[in-house]
mmCIF file of C-alpha atoms in Angstrom:
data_model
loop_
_atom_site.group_PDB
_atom_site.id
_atom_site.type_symbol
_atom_site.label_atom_id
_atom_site.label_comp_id
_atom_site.label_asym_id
_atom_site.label_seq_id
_atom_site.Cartn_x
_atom_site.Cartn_y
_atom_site.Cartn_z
ATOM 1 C CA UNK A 21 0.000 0.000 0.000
ATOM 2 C CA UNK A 22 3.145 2.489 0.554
ATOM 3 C CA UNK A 23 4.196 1.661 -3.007
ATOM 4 C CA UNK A 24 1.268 2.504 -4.105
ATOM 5 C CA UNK A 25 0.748 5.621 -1.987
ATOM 6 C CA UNK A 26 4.167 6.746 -3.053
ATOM 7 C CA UNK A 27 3.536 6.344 -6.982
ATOM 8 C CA UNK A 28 -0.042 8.366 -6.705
ATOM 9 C CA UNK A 29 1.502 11.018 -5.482
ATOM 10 C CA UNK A 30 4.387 11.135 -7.369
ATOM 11 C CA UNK A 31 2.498 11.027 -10.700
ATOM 12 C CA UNK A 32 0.099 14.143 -9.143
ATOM 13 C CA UNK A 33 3.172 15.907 -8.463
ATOM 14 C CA UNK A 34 4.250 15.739 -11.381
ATOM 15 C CA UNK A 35 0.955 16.333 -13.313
ATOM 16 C CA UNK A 36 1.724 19.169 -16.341
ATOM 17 C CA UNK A 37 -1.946 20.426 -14.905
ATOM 18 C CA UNK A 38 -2.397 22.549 -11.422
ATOM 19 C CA UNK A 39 -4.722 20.259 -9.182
ATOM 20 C CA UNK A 40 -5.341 20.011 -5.557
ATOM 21 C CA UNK A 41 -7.259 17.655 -3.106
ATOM 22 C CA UNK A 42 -9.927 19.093 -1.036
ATOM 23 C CA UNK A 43 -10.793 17.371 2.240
ATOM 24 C CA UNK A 44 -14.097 19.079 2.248
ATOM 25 C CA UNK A 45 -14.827 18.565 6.026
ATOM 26 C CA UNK A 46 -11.457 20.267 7.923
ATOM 27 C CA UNK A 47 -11.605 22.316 5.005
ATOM 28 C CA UNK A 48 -7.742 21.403 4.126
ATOM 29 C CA UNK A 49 -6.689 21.551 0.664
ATOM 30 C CA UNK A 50 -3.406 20.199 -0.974
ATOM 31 C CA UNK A 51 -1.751 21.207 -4.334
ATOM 32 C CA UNK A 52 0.595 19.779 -6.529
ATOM 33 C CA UNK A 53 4.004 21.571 -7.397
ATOM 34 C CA UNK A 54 2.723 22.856 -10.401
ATOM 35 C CA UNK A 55 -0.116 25.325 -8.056
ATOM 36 C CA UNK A 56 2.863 27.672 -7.187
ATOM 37 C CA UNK A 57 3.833 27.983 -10.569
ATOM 38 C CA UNK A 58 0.472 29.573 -11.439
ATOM 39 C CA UNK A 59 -0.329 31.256 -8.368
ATOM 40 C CA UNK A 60 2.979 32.341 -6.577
ATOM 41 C CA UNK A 61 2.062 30.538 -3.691
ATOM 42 C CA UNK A 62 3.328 27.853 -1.721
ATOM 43 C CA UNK A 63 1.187 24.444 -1.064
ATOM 44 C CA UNK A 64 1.889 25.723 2.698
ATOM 45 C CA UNK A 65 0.236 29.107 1.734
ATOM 46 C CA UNK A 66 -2.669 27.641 0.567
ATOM 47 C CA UNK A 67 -3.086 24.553 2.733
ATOM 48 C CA UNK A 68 -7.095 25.700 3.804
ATOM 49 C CA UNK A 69 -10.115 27.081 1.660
ATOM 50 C CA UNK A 70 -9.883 30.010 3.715
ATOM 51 C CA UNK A 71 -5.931 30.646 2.704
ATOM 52 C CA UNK A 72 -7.807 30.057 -1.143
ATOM 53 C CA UNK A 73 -10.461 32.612 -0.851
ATOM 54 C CA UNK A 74 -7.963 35.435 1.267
ATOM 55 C CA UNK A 75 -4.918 34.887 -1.172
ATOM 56 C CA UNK A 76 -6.583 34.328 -4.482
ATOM 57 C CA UNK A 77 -9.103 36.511 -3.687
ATOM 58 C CA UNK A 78 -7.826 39.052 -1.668
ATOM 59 C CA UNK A 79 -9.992 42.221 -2.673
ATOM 60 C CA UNK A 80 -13.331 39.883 -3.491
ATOM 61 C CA UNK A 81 -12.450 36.757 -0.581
ATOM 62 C CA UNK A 82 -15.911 36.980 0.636
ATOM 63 C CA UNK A 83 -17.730 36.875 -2.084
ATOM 64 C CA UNK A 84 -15.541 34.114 -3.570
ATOM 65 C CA UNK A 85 -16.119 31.981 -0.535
ATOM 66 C CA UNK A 86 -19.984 32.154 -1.025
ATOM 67 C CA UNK A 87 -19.820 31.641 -4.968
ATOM 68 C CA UNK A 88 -17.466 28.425 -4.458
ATOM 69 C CA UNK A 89 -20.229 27.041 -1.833
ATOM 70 C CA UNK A 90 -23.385 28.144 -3.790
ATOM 71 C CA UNK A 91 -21.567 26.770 -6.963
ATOM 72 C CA UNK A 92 -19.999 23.139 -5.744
ATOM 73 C CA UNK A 93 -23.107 21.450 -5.926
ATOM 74 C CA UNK A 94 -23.143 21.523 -9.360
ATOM 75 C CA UNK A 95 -19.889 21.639 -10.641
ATOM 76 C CA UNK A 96 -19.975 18.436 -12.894
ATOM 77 C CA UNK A 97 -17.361 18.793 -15.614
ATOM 78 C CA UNK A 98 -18.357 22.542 -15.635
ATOM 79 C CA UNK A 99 -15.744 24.389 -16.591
ATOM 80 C CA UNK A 100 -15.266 27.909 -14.424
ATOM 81 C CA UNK A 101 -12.905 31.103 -15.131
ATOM 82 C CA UNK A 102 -11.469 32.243 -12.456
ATOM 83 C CA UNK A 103 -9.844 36.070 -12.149
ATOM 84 C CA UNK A 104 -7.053 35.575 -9.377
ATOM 85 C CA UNK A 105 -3.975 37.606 -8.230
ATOM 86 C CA UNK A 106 -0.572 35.791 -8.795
ATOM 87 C CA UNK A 107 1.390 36.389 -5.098
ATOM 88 C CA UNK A 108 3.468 39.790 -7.067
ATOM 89 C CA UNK A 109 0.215 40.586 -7.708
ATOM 90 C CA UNK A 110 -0.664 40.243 -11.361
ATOM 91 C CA UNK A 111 -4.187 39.859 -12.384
ATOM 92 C CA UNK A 112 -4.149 35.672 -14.008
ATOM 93 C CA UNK A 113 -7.281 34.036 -15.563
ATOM 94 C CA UNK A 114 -7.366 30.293 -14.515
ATOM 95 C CA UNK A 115 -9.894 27.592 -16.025
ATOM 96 C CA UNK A 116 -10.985 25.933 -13.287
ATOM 97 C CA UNK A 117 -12.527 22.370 -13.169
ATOM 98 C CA UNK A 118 -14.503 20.942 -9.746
ATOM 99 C CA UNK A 119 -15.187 17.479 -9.160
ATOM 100 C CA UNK A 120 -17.106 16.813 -5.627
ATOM 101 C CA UNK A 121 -16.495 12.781 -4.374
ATOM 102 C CA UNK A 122 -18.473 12.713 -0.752
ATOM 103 C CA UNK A 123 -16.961 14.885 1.370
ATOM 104 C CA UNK A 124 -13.793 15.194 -0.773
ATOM 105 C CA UNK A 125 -12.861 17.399 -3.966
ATOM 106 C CA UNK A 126 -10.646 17.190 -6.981
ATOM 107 C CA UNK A 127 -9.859 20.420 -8.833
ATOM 108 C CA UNK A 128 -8.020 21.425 -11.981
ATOM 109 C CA UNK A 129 -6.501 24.416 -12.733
ATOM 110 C CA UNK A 130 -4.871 25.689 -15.836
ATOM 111 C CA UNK A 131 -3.513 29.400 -16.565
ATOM 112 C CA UNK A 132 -4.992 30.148 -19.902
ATOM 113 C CA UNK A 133 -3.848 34.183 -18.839
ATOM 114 C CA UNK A 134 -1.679 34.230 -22.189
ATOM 115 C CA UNK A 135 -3.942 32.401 -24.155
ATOM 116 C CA UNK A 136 -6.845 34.786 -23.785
ATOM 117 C CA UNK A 137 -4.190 37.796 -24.137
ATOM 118 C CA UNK A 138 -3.683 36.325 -27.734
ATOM 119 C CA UNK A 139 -6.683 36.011 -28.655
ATOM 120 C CA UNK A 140 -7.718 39.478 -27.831
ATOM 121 C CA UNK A 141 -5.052 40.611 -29.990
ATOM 122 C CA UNK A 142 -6.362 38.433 -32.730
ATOM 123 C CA UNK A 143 -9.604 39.612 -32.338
ATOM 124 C CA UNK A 144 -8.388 43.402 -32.195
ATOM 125 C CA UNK A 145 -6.324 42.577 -35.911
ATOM 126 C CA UNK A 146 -9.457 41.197 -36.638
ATOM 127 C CA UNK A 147 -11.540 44.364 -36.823
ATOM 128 C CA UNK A 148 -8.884 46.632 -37.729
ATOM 129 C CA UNK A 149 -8.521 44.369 -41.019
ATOM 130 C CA UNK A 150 -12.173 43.978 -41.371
ATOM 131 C CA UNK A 151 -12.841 47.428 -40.692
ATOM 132 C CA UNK A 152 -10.432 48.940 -43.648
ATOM 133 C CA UNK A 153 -11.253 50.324 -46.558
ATOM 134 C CA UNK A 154 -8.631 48.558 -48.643
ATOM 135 C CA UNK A 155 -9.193 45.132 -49.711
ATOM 136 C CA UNK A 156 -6.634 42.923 -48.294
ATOM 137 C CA UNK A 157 -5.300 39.423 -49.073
ATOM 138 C CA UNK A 158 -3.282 37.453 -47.618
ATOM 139 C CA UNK A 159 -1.639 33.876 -49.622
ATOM 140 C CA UNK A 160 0.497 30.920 -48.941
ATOM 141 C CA UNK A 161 3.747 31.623 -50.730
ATOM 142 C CA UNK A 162 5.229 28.568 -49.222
ATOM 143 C CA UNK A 163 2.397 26.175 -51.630
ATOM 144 C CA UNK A 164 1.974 25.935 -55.603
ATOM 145 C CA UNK A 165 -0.149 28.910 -56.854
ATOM 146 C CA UNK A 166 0.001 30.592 -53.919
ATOM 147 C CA UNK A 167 -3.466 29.722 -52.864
ATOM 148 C CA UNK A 168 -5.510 32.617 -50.754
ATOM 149 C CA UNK A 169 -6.245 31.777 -46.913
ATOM 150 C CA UNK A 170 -7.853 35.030 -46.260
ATOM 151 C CA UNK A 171 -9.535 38.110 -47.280
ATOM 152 C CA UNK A 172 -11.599 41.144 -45.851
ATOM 153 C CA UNK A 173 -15.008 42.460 -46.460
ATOM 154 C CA UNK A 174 -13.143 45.414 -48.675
ATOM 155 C CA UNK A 175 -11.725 42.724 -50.988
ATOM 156 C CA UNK A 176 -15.121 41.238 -51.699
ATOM 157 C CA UNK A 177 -17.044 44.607 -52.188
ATOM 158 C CA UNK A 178 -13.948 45.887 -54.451
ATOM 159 C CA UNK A 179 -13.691 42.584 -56.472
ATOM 160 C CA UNK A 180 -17.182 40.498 -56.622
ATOM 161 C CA UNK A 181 -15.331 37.803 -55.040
ATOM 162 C CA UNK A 182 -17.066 36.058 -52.022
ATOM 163 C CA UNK A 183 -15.079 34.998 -49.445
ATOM 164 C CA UNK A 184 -15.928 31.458 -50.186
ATOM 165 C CA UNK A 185 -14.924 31.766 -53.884
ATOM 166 C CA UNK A 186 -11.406 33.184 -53.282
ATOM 167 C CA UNK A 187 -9.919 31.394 -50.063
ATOM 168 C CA UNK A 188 -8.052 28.442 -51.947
ATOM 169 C CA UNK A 189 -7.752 30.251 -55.391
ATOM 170 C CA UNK A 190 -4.487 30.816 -56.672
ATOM 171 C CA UNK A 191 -3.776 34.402 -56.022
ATOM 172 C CA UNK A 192 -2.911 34.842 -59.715
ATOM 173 C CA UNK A 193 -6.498 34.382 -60.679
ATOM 174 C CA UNK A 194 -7.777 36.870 -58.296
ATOM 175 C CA UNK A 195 -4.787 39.634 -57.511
ATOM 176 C CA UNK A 196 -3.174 39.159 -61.389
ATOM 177 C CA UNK A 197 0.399 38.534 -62.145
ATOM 178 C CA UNK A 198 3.482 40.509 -60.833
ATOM 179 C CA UNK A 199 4.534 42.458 -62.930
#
């Protein structure tokens, strides 16, 4: 039974995913190696639900606290986004999965702070393209005719060309040849 002990935790230690163990009844709550990472905080910082909610939480602990009780009876492969503050006190955006087991809890964590940053800049170049008045196309240079991946709403209004008809064209059809 030690064997086995010893090989569950050392495979949720070194999980590539924040998770933690909730003992729901003392209210204790352990995290894998990979929680400080994420939040700046030791396992020993955030040992009880109350450590969570002051820590993670700090200007909203209160209202945390009552969301995670109101919410934890329906978790159920839900998945939650959570605002935090990393320990030097940067704003991160964790997904955040809850899975309730009697009076015990898994959860999963993952920092998708850079991934959401990203795609706010996408969507930003997004309307910026969309919103110009010059028709814009953009091609594969790298494949045979240099077939179109993309255009803007300017492009189709200047040319005829639906969106639908010109992504996989050659560009030569559409743009004409270099001179």
């Amino acid at each position: 039974m030690a064997e086995r002990d010893a090989q569950l935790e050392f495979m949720v230690e070194h999980l590539p995913a924040a998770a933690a163990y909730v003992d729901f009844h003392r209210q204790k709550v352990r995290f894998n190696q990979v929680v400080q990472a994420v939040t700046g905080y030791s396992a020993e910082e955030l040992s009880t639900l109350d450590d969570c909610f002051a820590r993670l939480f700090p200007q909203h602990a209160e209202v945390a606290r009552r969301m995670y009780f109101r919410n934890r009876q329906r978790w159920s492969d839900q998945v939650l986004s959570l605002e935090i503050v990393h320990k030097l006190g940067e704003p991160r955006t964790l997904e955040f999965r809850g899975y309730r087991y009697d009076d015990h809890e898994v959860w999963l964590l993952q920092d998708v702070t850079e991934r959401q940053r990203h795609e706010t800049e996408l969507r930003i170049r997004d309307r910026a393209i969309q919103s110009t008045s010059e028709g814009i196309v953009i091609a594969n240079a790298r494949q045979p005719g240099n077939p179109i991946v993309f255009v803007n709403e300017a492009f189709t209004r200047i040319t005829g060309y639906g969106w639908e008809e010109a992504i996989g064209r050659a560009c030569e059809l559409l743009c004409g040849d270099d001179p």
